[in-house]
């Protein structure tokens, strides 16, 4: 069965709307763990639009399950990751204008930089995952760059409707197989919700799903602990019908 990584950036986004101290993403991490999260995911962006350096430091000190830091290849952020030593770093593209991470990282197009960053993170004891589109070229490049894992960008599937959703699922399944055959640990994430998680989580071979917006949205009504527990239940149910 795959684990659930809860992305807590969205809690920090609410805090930053008022530039105040609440809600605290560090508290959110505790609630998510109590709800059954297997991993806490945060993204320290260059522009610090949600998670701050203080959050990152406290998360490292308090999170008891796996800590996954989403990060760009930016030098300053890489230096922070080397000092912080999260359990896992997920390399993502970053673009100042975007509302959230858009496409996957172009590992093939900036191969040398990804390989060098991956090497230095691994030397510091940080496992490295690359967030990529379900594209065989990017999967092969991630393995060649030394990444131990990849996270398949599920956003196109999440945004698709009707037969297109089926086609997107096929692309995900293909990328999953190529990744596993290349010896990579495979994660998935972006745009996953209580309504669309089952067909992806029913695919055998995923190790982790990173989910944020949908869980935090539900938490407004039921509380974060319950929202996380409900998503965990769905992943568990999907695993029982694994294909
Ligand atoms: N995985 C990665 C690499 C991301 O950048 C994000 C968004 O921060 C997520 C997963 C979670 O996406 P969502 O908030 O749509 O669940």
PDB file of C-alpha atoms and ligand atoms in Angstrom:
ATOM      1  CA  UNK A   1       0.000   0.000   0.000  1.00  0.00           C
ATOM      2  CA  UNK A   2       1.267   3.486  -0.732  1.00  0.00           C
ATOM      3  CA  UNK A   3       1.764   6.097   1.932  1.00  0.00           C
ATOM      4  CA  UNK A   4       0.197   9.515   2.221  1.00  0.00           C
ATOM      5  CA  UNK A   5       2.307  12.648   2.176  1.00  0.00           C
ATOM      6  CA  UNK A   6       0.373  15.713   3.300  1.00  0.00           C
ATOM      7  CA  UNK A   7       1.415  18.997   1.744  1.00  0.00           C
ATOM      8  CA  UNK A   8       1.006  21.723   4.383  1.00  0.00           C
ATOM      9  CA  UNK A   9       1.962  24.741   2.237  1.00  0.00           C
ATOM     10  CA  UNK A  10      -1.703  25.610   1.878  1.00  0.00           C
ATOM     11  CA  UNK A  11      -1.988  26.213   5.611  1.00  0.00           C
ATOM     12  CA  UNK A  12       0.907  28.674   5.408  1.00  0.00           C
ATOM     13  CA  UNK A  13      -0.819  30.339   2.439  1.00  0.00           C
ATOM     14  CA  UNK A  14      -3.802  31.172   4.672  1.00  0.00           C
ATOM     15  CA  UNK A  15      -1.442  32.589   7.320  1.00  0.00           C
ATOM     16  CA  UNK A  16       0.350  34.732   4.760  1.00  0.00           C
ATOM     17  CA  UNK A  17      -2.940  36.197   3.535  1.00  0.00           C
ATOM     18  CA  UNK A  18      -2.880  38.222   6.765  1.00  0.00           C
ATOM     19  CA  UNK A  19       0.893  38.144   7.445  1.00  0.00           C
ATOM     20  CA  UNK A  20       0.094  36.884  10.933  1.00  0.00           C
ATOM     21  CA  UNK A  21       1.062  33.816  12.974  1.00  0.00           C
ATOM     22  CA  UNK A  22      -1.988  31.645  12.380  1.00  0.00           C
ATOM     23  CA  UNK A  23      -2.775  29.070  11.202  1.00  0.00           C
ATOM     24  CA  UNK A  24       0.622  27.563  11.934  1.00  0.00           C
ATOM     25  CA  UNK A  25       1.817  24.954   9.392  1.00  0.00           C
ATOM     26  CA  UNK A  26       3.893  23.361  12.139  1.00  0.00           C
ATOM     27  CA  UNK A  27       0.694  22.658  14.113  1.00  0.00           C
ATOM     28  CA  UNK A  28      -0.811  21.388  10.870  1.00  0.00           C
ATOM     29  CA  UNK A  29       2.001  18.869  10.561  1.00  0.00           C
ATOM     30  CA  UNK A  30       1.210  17.533  14.046  1.00  0.00           C
ATOM     31  CA  UNK A  31      -2.497  17.199  13.193  1.00  0.00           C
ATOM     32  CA  UNK A  32      -1.658  15.507   9.892  1.00  0.00           C
ATOM     33  CA  UNK A  33       0.576  12.994  11.666  1.00  0.00           C
ATOM     34  CA  UNK A  34      -2.182  12.290  14.195  1.00  0.00           C
ATOM     35  CA  UNK A  35      -4.547  11.690  11.265  1.00  0.00           C
ATOM     36  CA  UNK A  36      -2.169   9.068   9.861  1.00  0.00           C
ATOM     37  CA  UNK A  37       0.106  10.973   7.466  1.00  0.00           C
ATOM     38  CA  UNK A  38       3.172   8.954   6.519  1.00  0.00           C
ATOM     39  CA  UNK A  39       5.020  11.995   5.285  1.00  0.00           C
ATOM     40  CA  UNK A  40       4.862  15.765   5.696  1.00  0.00           C
ATOM     41  CA  UNK A  41       5.633  17.720   2.545  1.00  0.00           C
ATOM     42  CA  UNK A  42       6.508  21.395   2.340  1.00  0.00           C
ATOM     43  CA  UNK A  43       7.867  23.643  -0.383  1.00  0.00           C
ATOM     44  CA  UNK A  44      10.338  26.341   0.590  1.00  0.00           C
ATOM     45  CA  UNK A  45      10.020  28.679  -2.363  1.00  0.00           C
ATOM     46  CA  UNK A  46      12.579  31.264  -3.371  1.00  0.00           C
ATOM     47  CA  UNK A  47       9.950  33.995  -2.862  1.00  0.00           C
ATOM     48  CA  UNK A  48       8.880  32.515   0.539  1.00  0.00           C
ATOM     49  CA  UNK A  49       5.264  33.094  -0.423  1.00  0.00           C
ATOM     50  CA  UNK A  50       3.982  30.527   2.062  1.00  0.00           C
ATOM     51  CA  UNK A  51       6.455  28.371   4.012  1.00  0.00           C
ATOM     52  CA  UNK A  52       9.152  30.401   5.796  1.00  0.00           C
ATOM     53  CA  UNK A  53      12.664  29.509   6.942  1.00  0.00           C
ATOM     54  CA  UNK A  54      11.305  29.376  10.507  1.00  0.00           C
ATOM     55  CA  UNK A  55       8.662  26.830   9.444  1.00  0.00           C
ATOM     56  CA  UNK A  56      11.249  24.678   7.689  1.00  0.00           C
ATOM     57  CA  UNK A  57      13.519  24.675  10.740  1.00  0.00           C
ATOM     58  CA  UNK A  58      10.702  23.821  13.163  1.00  0.00           C
ATOM     59  CA  UNK A  59       9.317  21.140  10.865  1.00  0.00           C
ATOM     60  CA  UNK A  60      12.729  19.470  10.794  1.00  0.00           C
ATOM     61  CA  UNK A  61      12.798  19.530  14.602  1.00  0.00           C
ATOM     62  CA  UNK A  62       9.256  18.318  15.214  1.00  0.00           C
ATOM     63  CA  UNK A  63       8.050  16.062  12.389  1.00  0.00           C
ATOM     64  CA  UNK A  64       8.312  12.438  13.424  1.00  0.00           C
ATOM     65  CA  UNK A  65       7.337  10.779  10.143  1.00  0.00           C
ATOM     66  CA  UNK A  66       9.169  11.298   6.855  1.00  0.00           C
ATOM     67  CA  UNK A  67       9.865  14.931   5.973  1.00  0.00           C
ATOM     68  CA  UNK A  68       9.824  15.791   2.272  1.00  0.00           C
ATOM     69  CA  UNK A  69      11.073  19.182   1.091  1.00  0.00           C
ATOM     70  CA  UNK A  70       9.964  20.338  -2.334  1.00  0.00           C
ATOM     71  CA  UNK A  71      12.637  22.574  -3.757  1.00  0.00           C
ATOM     72  CA  UNK A  72      13.918  24.206  -6.906  1.00  0.00           C
ATOM     73  CA  UNK A  73      17.502  23.939  -8.115  1.00  0.00           C
ATOM     74  CA  UNK A  74      18.184  27.481  -6.876  1.00  0.00           C
ATOM     75  CA  UNK A  75      21.580  27.742  -5.124  1.00  0.00           C
ATOM     76  CA  UNK A  76      20.275  29.429  -1.974  1.00  0.00           C
ATOM     77  CA  UNK A  77      17.523  26.832  -1.535  1.00  0.00           C
ATOM     78  CA  UNK A  78      19.914  23.937  -2.188  1.00  0.00           C
ATOM     79  CA  UNK A  79      22.246  25.316   0.524  1.00  0.00           C
ATOM     80  CA  UNK A  80      19.324  25.425   3.000  1.00  0.00           C
ATOM     81  CA  UNK A  81      18.359  21.846   2.134  1.00  0.00           C
ATOM     82  CA  UNK A  82      21.931  20.662   2.669  1.00  0.00           C
ATOM     83  CA  UNK A  83      21.861  22.166   6.149  1.00  0.00           C
ATOM     84  CA  UNK A  84      18.302  21.151   7.027  1.00  0.00           C
ATOM     85  CA  UNK A  85      18.681  17.585   5.774  1.00  0.00           C
ATOM     86  CA  UNK A  86      15.040  16.607   5.170  1.00  0.00           C
ATOM     87  CA  UNK A  87      14.566  12.861   4.686  1.00  0.00           C
ATOM     88  CA  UNK A  88      13.706  13.503   1.057  1.00  0.00           C
ATOM     89  CA  UNK A  89      14.059  16.383  -1.378  1.00  0.00           C
ATOM     90  CA  UNK A  90      11.660  16.581  -4.303  1.00  0.00           C
ATOM     91  CA  UNK A  91      13.123  18.673  -7.101  1.00  0.00           C
ATOM     92  CA  UNK A  92      10.474  20.852  -8.706  1.00  0.00           C
ATOM     93  CA  UNK A  93      10.472  23.653 -11.266  1.00  0.00           C
ATOM     94  CA  UNK A  94       9.665  27.077  -9.880  1.00  0.00           C
ATOM     95  CA  UNK A  95       8.323  30.041 -11.679  1.00  0.00           C
ATOM     96  CA  UNK A  96       7.511  33.355  -9.995  1.00  0.00           C
ATOM     97  CA  UNK A  97       4.209  33.958 -11.794  1.00  0.00           C
ATOM     98  CA  UNK A  98       2.639  30.552 -11.153  1.00  0.00           C
ATOM     99  CA  UNK A  99      -0.159  29.990  -8.629  1.00  0.00           C
ATOM    100  CA  UNK A 100       1.210  26.534  -7.843  1.00  0.00           C
ATOM    101  CA  UNK A 101       3.834  24.256  -9.415  1.00  0.00           C
ATOM    102  CA  UNK A 102       2.787  23.918 -13.046  1.00  0.00           C
ATOM    103  CA  UNK A 103       4.600  21.401 -15.247  1.00  0.00           C
ATOM    104  CA  UNK A 104       7.095  18.806 -14.104  1.00  0.00           C
ATOM    105  CA  UNK A 105      10.835  19.466 -13.893  1.00  0.00           C
ATOM    106  CA  UNK A 106      12.648  19.276 -17.232  1.00  0.00           C
ATOM    107  CA  UNK A 107      15.311  16.855 -15.992  1.00  0.00           C
ATOM    108  CA  UNK A 108      16.411  15.943 -19.522  1.00  0.00           C
ATOM    109  CA  UNK A 109      16.802  19.608 -20.496  1.00  0.00           C
ATOM    110  CA  UNK A 110      18.924  20.597 -17.476  1.00  0.00           C
ATOM    111  CA  UNK A 111      20.524  17.253 -16.898  1.00  0.00           C
ATOM    112  CA  UNK A 112      23.934  18.399 -15.607  1.00  0.00           C
ATOM    113  CA  UNK A 113      22.404  20.741 -13.037  1.00  0.00           C
ATOM    114  CA  UNK A 114      19.963  18.101 -11.793  1.00  0.00           C
ATOM    115  CA  UNK A 115      22.725  15.514 -11.570  1.00  0.00           C
ATOM    116  CA  UNK A 116      25.026  17.853  -9.605  1.00  0.00           C
ATOM    117  CA  UNK A 117      22.259  18.889  -7.171  1.00  0.00           C
ATOM    118  CA  UNK A 118      21.197  15.274  -6.739  1.00  0.00           C
ATOM    119  CA  UNK A 119      24.758  14.224  -5.980  1.00  0.00           C
ATOM    120  CA  UNK A 120      25.275  16.889  -3.322  1.00  0.00           C
ATOM    121  CA  UNK A 121      21.943  16.140  -1.642  1.00  0.00           C
ATOM    122  CA  UNK A 122      22.624  12.413  -1.620  1.00  0.00           C
ATOM    123  CA  UNK A 123      26.067  13.042  -0.118  1.00  0.00           C
ATOM    124  CA  UNK A 124      24.319  14.917   2.716  1.00  0.00           C
ATOM    125  CA  UNK A 125      22.091  11.881   3.318  1.00  0.00           C
ATOM    126  CA  UNK A 126      18.987  13.295   1.622  1.00  0.00           C
ATOM    127  CA  UNK A 127      17.034  10.972  -0.689  1.00  0.00           C
ATOM    128  CA  UNK A 128      16.242  12.674  -3.996  1.00  0.00           C
ATOM    129  CA  UNK A 129      13.018  12.536  -5.985  1.00  0.00           C
ATOM    130  CA  UNK A 130      12.267  14.420  -9.214  1.00  0.00           C
ATOM    131  CA  UNK A 131       8.787  15.782  -9.891  1.00  0.00           C
ATOM    132  CA  UNK A 132       8.237  15.037 -13.571  1.00  0.00           C
ATOM    133  CA  UNK A 133       5.515  14.735 -16.152  1.00  0.00           C
ATOM    134  CA  UNK A 134       4.569  11.141 -17.091  1.00  0.00           C
ATOM    135  CA  UNK A 135       7.024  11.302 -19.988  1.00  0.00           C
ATOM    136  CA  UNK A 136       9.375   8.335 -20.628  1.00  0.00           C
ATOM    137  CA  UNK A 137      12.220  10.710 -21.558  1.00  0.00           C
ATOM    138  CA  UNK A 138      12.011  12.475 -18.200  1.00  0.00           C
ATOM    139  CA  UNK A 139      11.773   9.165 -16.324  1.00  0.00           C
ATOM    140  CA  UNK A 140      14.940   7.883 -18.011  1.00  0.00           C
ATOM    141  CA  UNK A 141      16.749  11.179 -17.370  1.00  0.00           C
ATOM    142  CA  UNK A 142      15.778  11.110 -13.666  1.00  0.00           C
ATOM    143  CA  UNK A 143      17.199   7.622 -13.229  1.00  0.00           C
ATOM    144  CA  UNK A 144      20.350   8.572 -15.140  1.00  0.00           C
ATOM    145  CA  UNK A 145      20.787  11.725 -13.014  1.00  0.00           C
ATOM    146  CA  UNK A 146      20.988   9.521  -9.910  1.00  0.00           C
ATOM    147  CA  UNK A 147      17.574  10.269  -8.404  1.00  0.00           C
ATOM    148  CA  UNK A 148      16.349   7.441  -6.181  1.00  0.00           C
ATOM    149  CA  UNK A 149      12.715   8.347  -6.762  1.00  0.00           C
ATOM    150  CA  UNK A 150      10.406  10.264  -9.056  1.00  0.00           C
ATOM    151  CA  UNK A 151       7.031  11.858  -8.428  1.00  0.00           C
ATOM    152  CA  UNK A 152       4.695  11.599 -11.376  1.00  0.00           C
ATOM    153  CA  UNK A 153       2.828  14.876 -11.977  1.00  0.00           C
ATOM    154  CA  UNK A 154      -0.824  13.844 -11.878  1.00  0.00           C
ATOM    155  CA  UNK A 155      -2.156  17.330 -12.688  1.00  0.00           C
ATOM    156  CA  UNK A 156      -3.114  16.592 -16.311  1.00  0.00           C
ATOM    157  CA  UNK A 157      -5.112  13.584 -15.162  1.00  0.00           C
ATOM    158  CA  UNK A 158      -6.752  15.656 -12.408  1.00  0.00           C
ATOM    159  CA  UNK A 159      -7.763  18.354 -14.900  1.00  0.00           C
ATOM    160  CA  UNK A 160      -9.047  15.947 -17.564  1.00  0.00           C
ATOM    161  CA  UNK A 161     -12.636  14.833 -18.020  1.00  0.00           C
ATOM    162  CA  UNK A 162     -14.279  11.894 -19.758  1.00  0.00           C
ATOM    163  CA  UNK A 163     -12.166   9.750 -22.117  1.00  0.00           C
ATOM    164  CA  UNK A 164      -9.220  12.156 -21.755  1.00  0.00           C
ATOM    165  CA  UNK A 165      -8.930  11.168 -18.074  1.00  0.00           C
ATOM    166  CA  UNK A 166      -8.566   7.547 -19.188  1.00  0.00           C
ATOM    167  CA  UNK A 167      -5.787   8.506 -21.604  1.00  0.00           C
ATOM    168  CA  UNK A 168      -3.994  10.437 -18.877  1.00  0.00           C
ATOM    169  CA  UNK A 169      -4.256   7.405 -16.589  1.00  0.00           C
ATOM    170  CA  UNK A 170      -2.614   5.295 -19.292  1.00  0.00           C
ATOM    171  CA  UNK A 171       0.294   7.739 -19.490  1.00  0.00           C
ATOM    172  CA  UNK A 172       0.679   7.573 -15.709  1.00  0.00           C
ATOM    173  CA  UNK A 173       0.607   3.762 -15.749  1.00  0.00           C
ATOM    174  CA  UNK A 174       3.269   3.674 -18.482  1.00  0.00           C
ATOM    175  CA  UNK A 175       5.549   6.124 -16.662  1.00  0.00           C
ATOM    176  CA  UNK A 176       5.055   4.149 -13.443  1.00  0.00           C
ATOM    177  CA  UNK A 177       6.190   0.926 -15.120  1.00  0.00           C
ATOM    178  CA  UNK A 178       9.194   2.541 -16.803  1.00  0.00           C
ATOM    179  CA  UNK A 179      10.196   4.098 -13.478  1.00  0.00           C
ATOM    180  CA  UNK A 180       9.903   0.839 -11.570  1.00  0.00           C
ATOM    181  CA  UNK A 181      11.842  -1.005 -14.293  1.00  0.00           C
ATOM    182  CA  UNK A 182      14.595   1.632 -14.006  1.00  0.00           C
ATOM    183  CA  UNK A 183      14.787   0.912 -10.253  1.00  0.00           C
ATOM    184  CA  UNK A 184      13.121   4.127  -9.134  1.00  0.00           C
ATOM    185  CA  UNK A 185      10.766   4.504  -6.191  1.00  0.00           C
ATOM    186  CA  UNK A 186       7.620   6.075  -7.635  1.00  0.00           C
ATOM    187  CA  UNK A 187       5.458   8.728  -6.003  1.00  0.00           C
ATOM    188  CA  UNK A 188       2.523  10.656  -7.421  1.00  0.00           C
ATOM    189  CA  UNK A 189       0.975  14.020  -6.765  1.00  0.00           C
ATOM    190  CA  UNK A 190      -0.686  17.254  -7.775  1.00  0.00           C
ATOM    191  CA  UNK A 191      -4.393  17.878  -8.141  1.00  0.00           C
ATOM    192  CA  UNK A 192      -5.373  14.635  -6.412  1.00  0.00           C
ATOM    193  CA  UNK A 193      -8.689  14.799  -4.568  1.00  0.00           C
ATOM    194  CA  UNK A 194     -11.122  12.575  -2.676  1.00  0.00           C
ATOM    195  CA  UNK A 195     -12.946  12.146  -6.001  1.00  0.00           C
ATOM    196  CA  UNK A 196     -10.079  11.228  -8.298  1.00  0.00           C
ATOM    197  CA  UNK A 197      -7.528   9.407  -6.128  1.00  0.00           C
ATOM    198  CA  UNK A 198      -8.939   5.862  -6.427  1.00  0.00           C
ATOM    199  CA  UNK A 199      -7.935   4.973 -10.033  1.00  0.00           C
ATOM    200  CA  UNK A 200      -4.371   6.202  -9.420  1.00  0.00           C
ATOM    201  CA  UNK A 201      -3.998   4.668  -5.971  1.00  0.00           C
ATOM    202  CA  UNK A 202      -5.300   1.367  -7.389  1.00  0.00           C
ATOM    203  CA  UNK A 203      -2.222   1.122  -9.644  1.00  0.00           C
ATOM    204  CA  UNK A 204       0.309  -1.225  -8.126  1.00  0.00           C
ATOM    205  CA  UNK A 205       3.768   0.213  -7.569  1.00  0.00           C
ATOM    206  CA  UNK A 206       3.255   3.680  -6.112  1.00  0.00           C
ATOM    207  CA  UNK A 207       5.042   4.283  -2.813  1.00  0.00           C
ATOM    208  CA  UNK A 208       3.632   7.671  -1.861  1.00  0.00           C
ATOM    209  CA  UNK A 209       1.051  10.265  -2.860  1.00  0.00           C
ATOM    210  CA  UNK A 210       1.585  13.904  -2.000  1.00  0.00           C
ATOM    211  CA  UNK A 211      -1.690  15.715  -1.555  1.00  0.00           C
ATOM    212  CA  UNK A 212      -2.331  19.220  -0.276  1.00  0.00           C
ATOM    213  CA  UNK A 213      -5.098  21.443  -1.583  1.00  0.00           C
ATOM    214  CA  UNK A 214      -7.948  18.955  -1.404  1.00  0.00           C
ATOM    215  CA  UNK A 215      -7.065  17.806   2.124  1.00  0.00           C
ATOM    216  CA  UNK A 216      -6.679  21.349   3.468  1.00  0.00           C
ATOM    217  CA  UNK A 217      -9.957  22.355   1.776  1.00  0.00           C
ATOM    218  CA  UNK A 218     -11.821  19.524   3.479  1.00  0.00           C
ATOM    219  CA  UNK A 219     -10.085  20.339   6.759  1.00  0.00           C
ATOM    220  CA  UNK A 220     -11.932  23.676   6.852  1.00  0.00           C
ATOM    221  CA  UNK A 221     -15.116  21.678   7.434  1.00  0.00           C
ATOM    222  CA  UNK A 222     -14.036  18.525   9.255  1.00  0.00           C
ATOM    223  CA  UNK A 223     -10.644  19.384  10.768  1.00  0.00           C
ATOM    224  CA  UNK A 224      -7.252  18.379   9.424  1.00  0.00           C
ATOM    225  CA  UNK A 225      -6.910  15.181  11.419  1.00  0.00           C
ATOM    226  CA  UNK A 226     -10.184  13.795  10.042  1.00  0.00           C
ATOM    227  CA  UNK A 227      -9.480  15.032   6.508  1.00  0.00           C
ATOM    228  CA  UNK A 228      -6.141  13.202   6.491  1.00  0.00           C
ATOM    229  CA  UNK A 229      -7.689  10.054   7.963  1.00  0.00           C
ATOM    230  CA  UNK A 230     -10.396  10.055   5.253  1.00  0.00           C
ATOM    231  CA  UNK A 231      -7.805  10.306   2.476  1.00  0.00           C
ATOM    232  CA  UNK A 232      -5.768   7.511   4.079  1.00  0.00           C
ATOM    233  CA  UNK A 233      -8.893   5.354   4.101  1.00  0.00           C
ATOM    234  CA  UNK A 234      -9.413   5.946   0.375  1.00  0.00           C
ATOM    235  CA  UNK A 235      -5.813   5.000  -0.427  1.00  0.00           C
ATOM    236  CA  UNK A 236      -6.220   1.871   1.682  1.00  0.00           C
ATOM    237  CA  UNK A 237      -9.456   0.996  -0.107  1.00  0.00           C
ATOM    238  CA  UNK A 238      -7.808   1.524  -3.489  1.00  0.00           C
ATOM    239  CA  UNK A 239      -4.920  -0.742  -2.513  1.00  0.00           C
ATOM    240  CA  UNK A 240      -7.426  -3.521  -1.928  1.00  0.00           C
ATOM    241  CA  UNK A 241      -8.400  -3.314  -5.593  1.00  0.00           C
ATOM    242  CA  UNK A 242      -4.816  -2.878  -6.843  1.00  0.00           C
ATOM    243  CA  UNK A 243      -4.250  -3.726 -10.488  1.00  0.00           C
TER     244      UNK A 243
HETATM  245  N1  LIG B   1       3.538  17.386  -5.385  1.00  0.00           N
HETATM  246  C1  LIG B   1       4.220  18.480  -5.788  1.00  0.00           C
HETATM  247  C2  LIG B   1       5.581  18.290  -6.341  1.00  0.00           C
HETATM  248  C3  LIG B   1       3.664  19.770  -5.661  1.00  0.00           C
HETATM  249  O1  LIG B   1       4.346  20.843  -6.090  1.00  0.00           O
HETATM  250  C4  LIG B   1       2.379  19.892  -5.091  1.00  0.00           C
HETATM  251  C5  LIG B   1       1.776  21.269  -4.910  1.00  0.00           C
HETATM  252  O2  LIG B   1       2.484  21.995  -3.979  1.00  0.00           O
HETATM  253  C6  LIG B   1       1.725  18.734  -4.664  1.00  0.00           C
HETATM  254  C7  LIG B   1       2.307  17.493  -4.844  1.00  0.00           C
HETATM  255  C8  LIG B   1       0.358  18.794  -4.040  1.00  0.00           C
HETATM  256  O3  LIG B   1      -0.545  19.261  -4.959  1.00  0.00           O
HETATM  257  P1  LIG B   1      -2.038  19.620  -4.514  1.00  0.00           P
HETATM  258  O4  LIG B   1      -1.943  20.762  -3.585  1.00  0.00           O
HETATM  259  O5  LIG B   1      -2.703  19.950  -5.798  1.00  0.00           O
HETATM  260  O6  LIG B   1      -2.574  18.405  -3.849  1.00  0.00           O
END
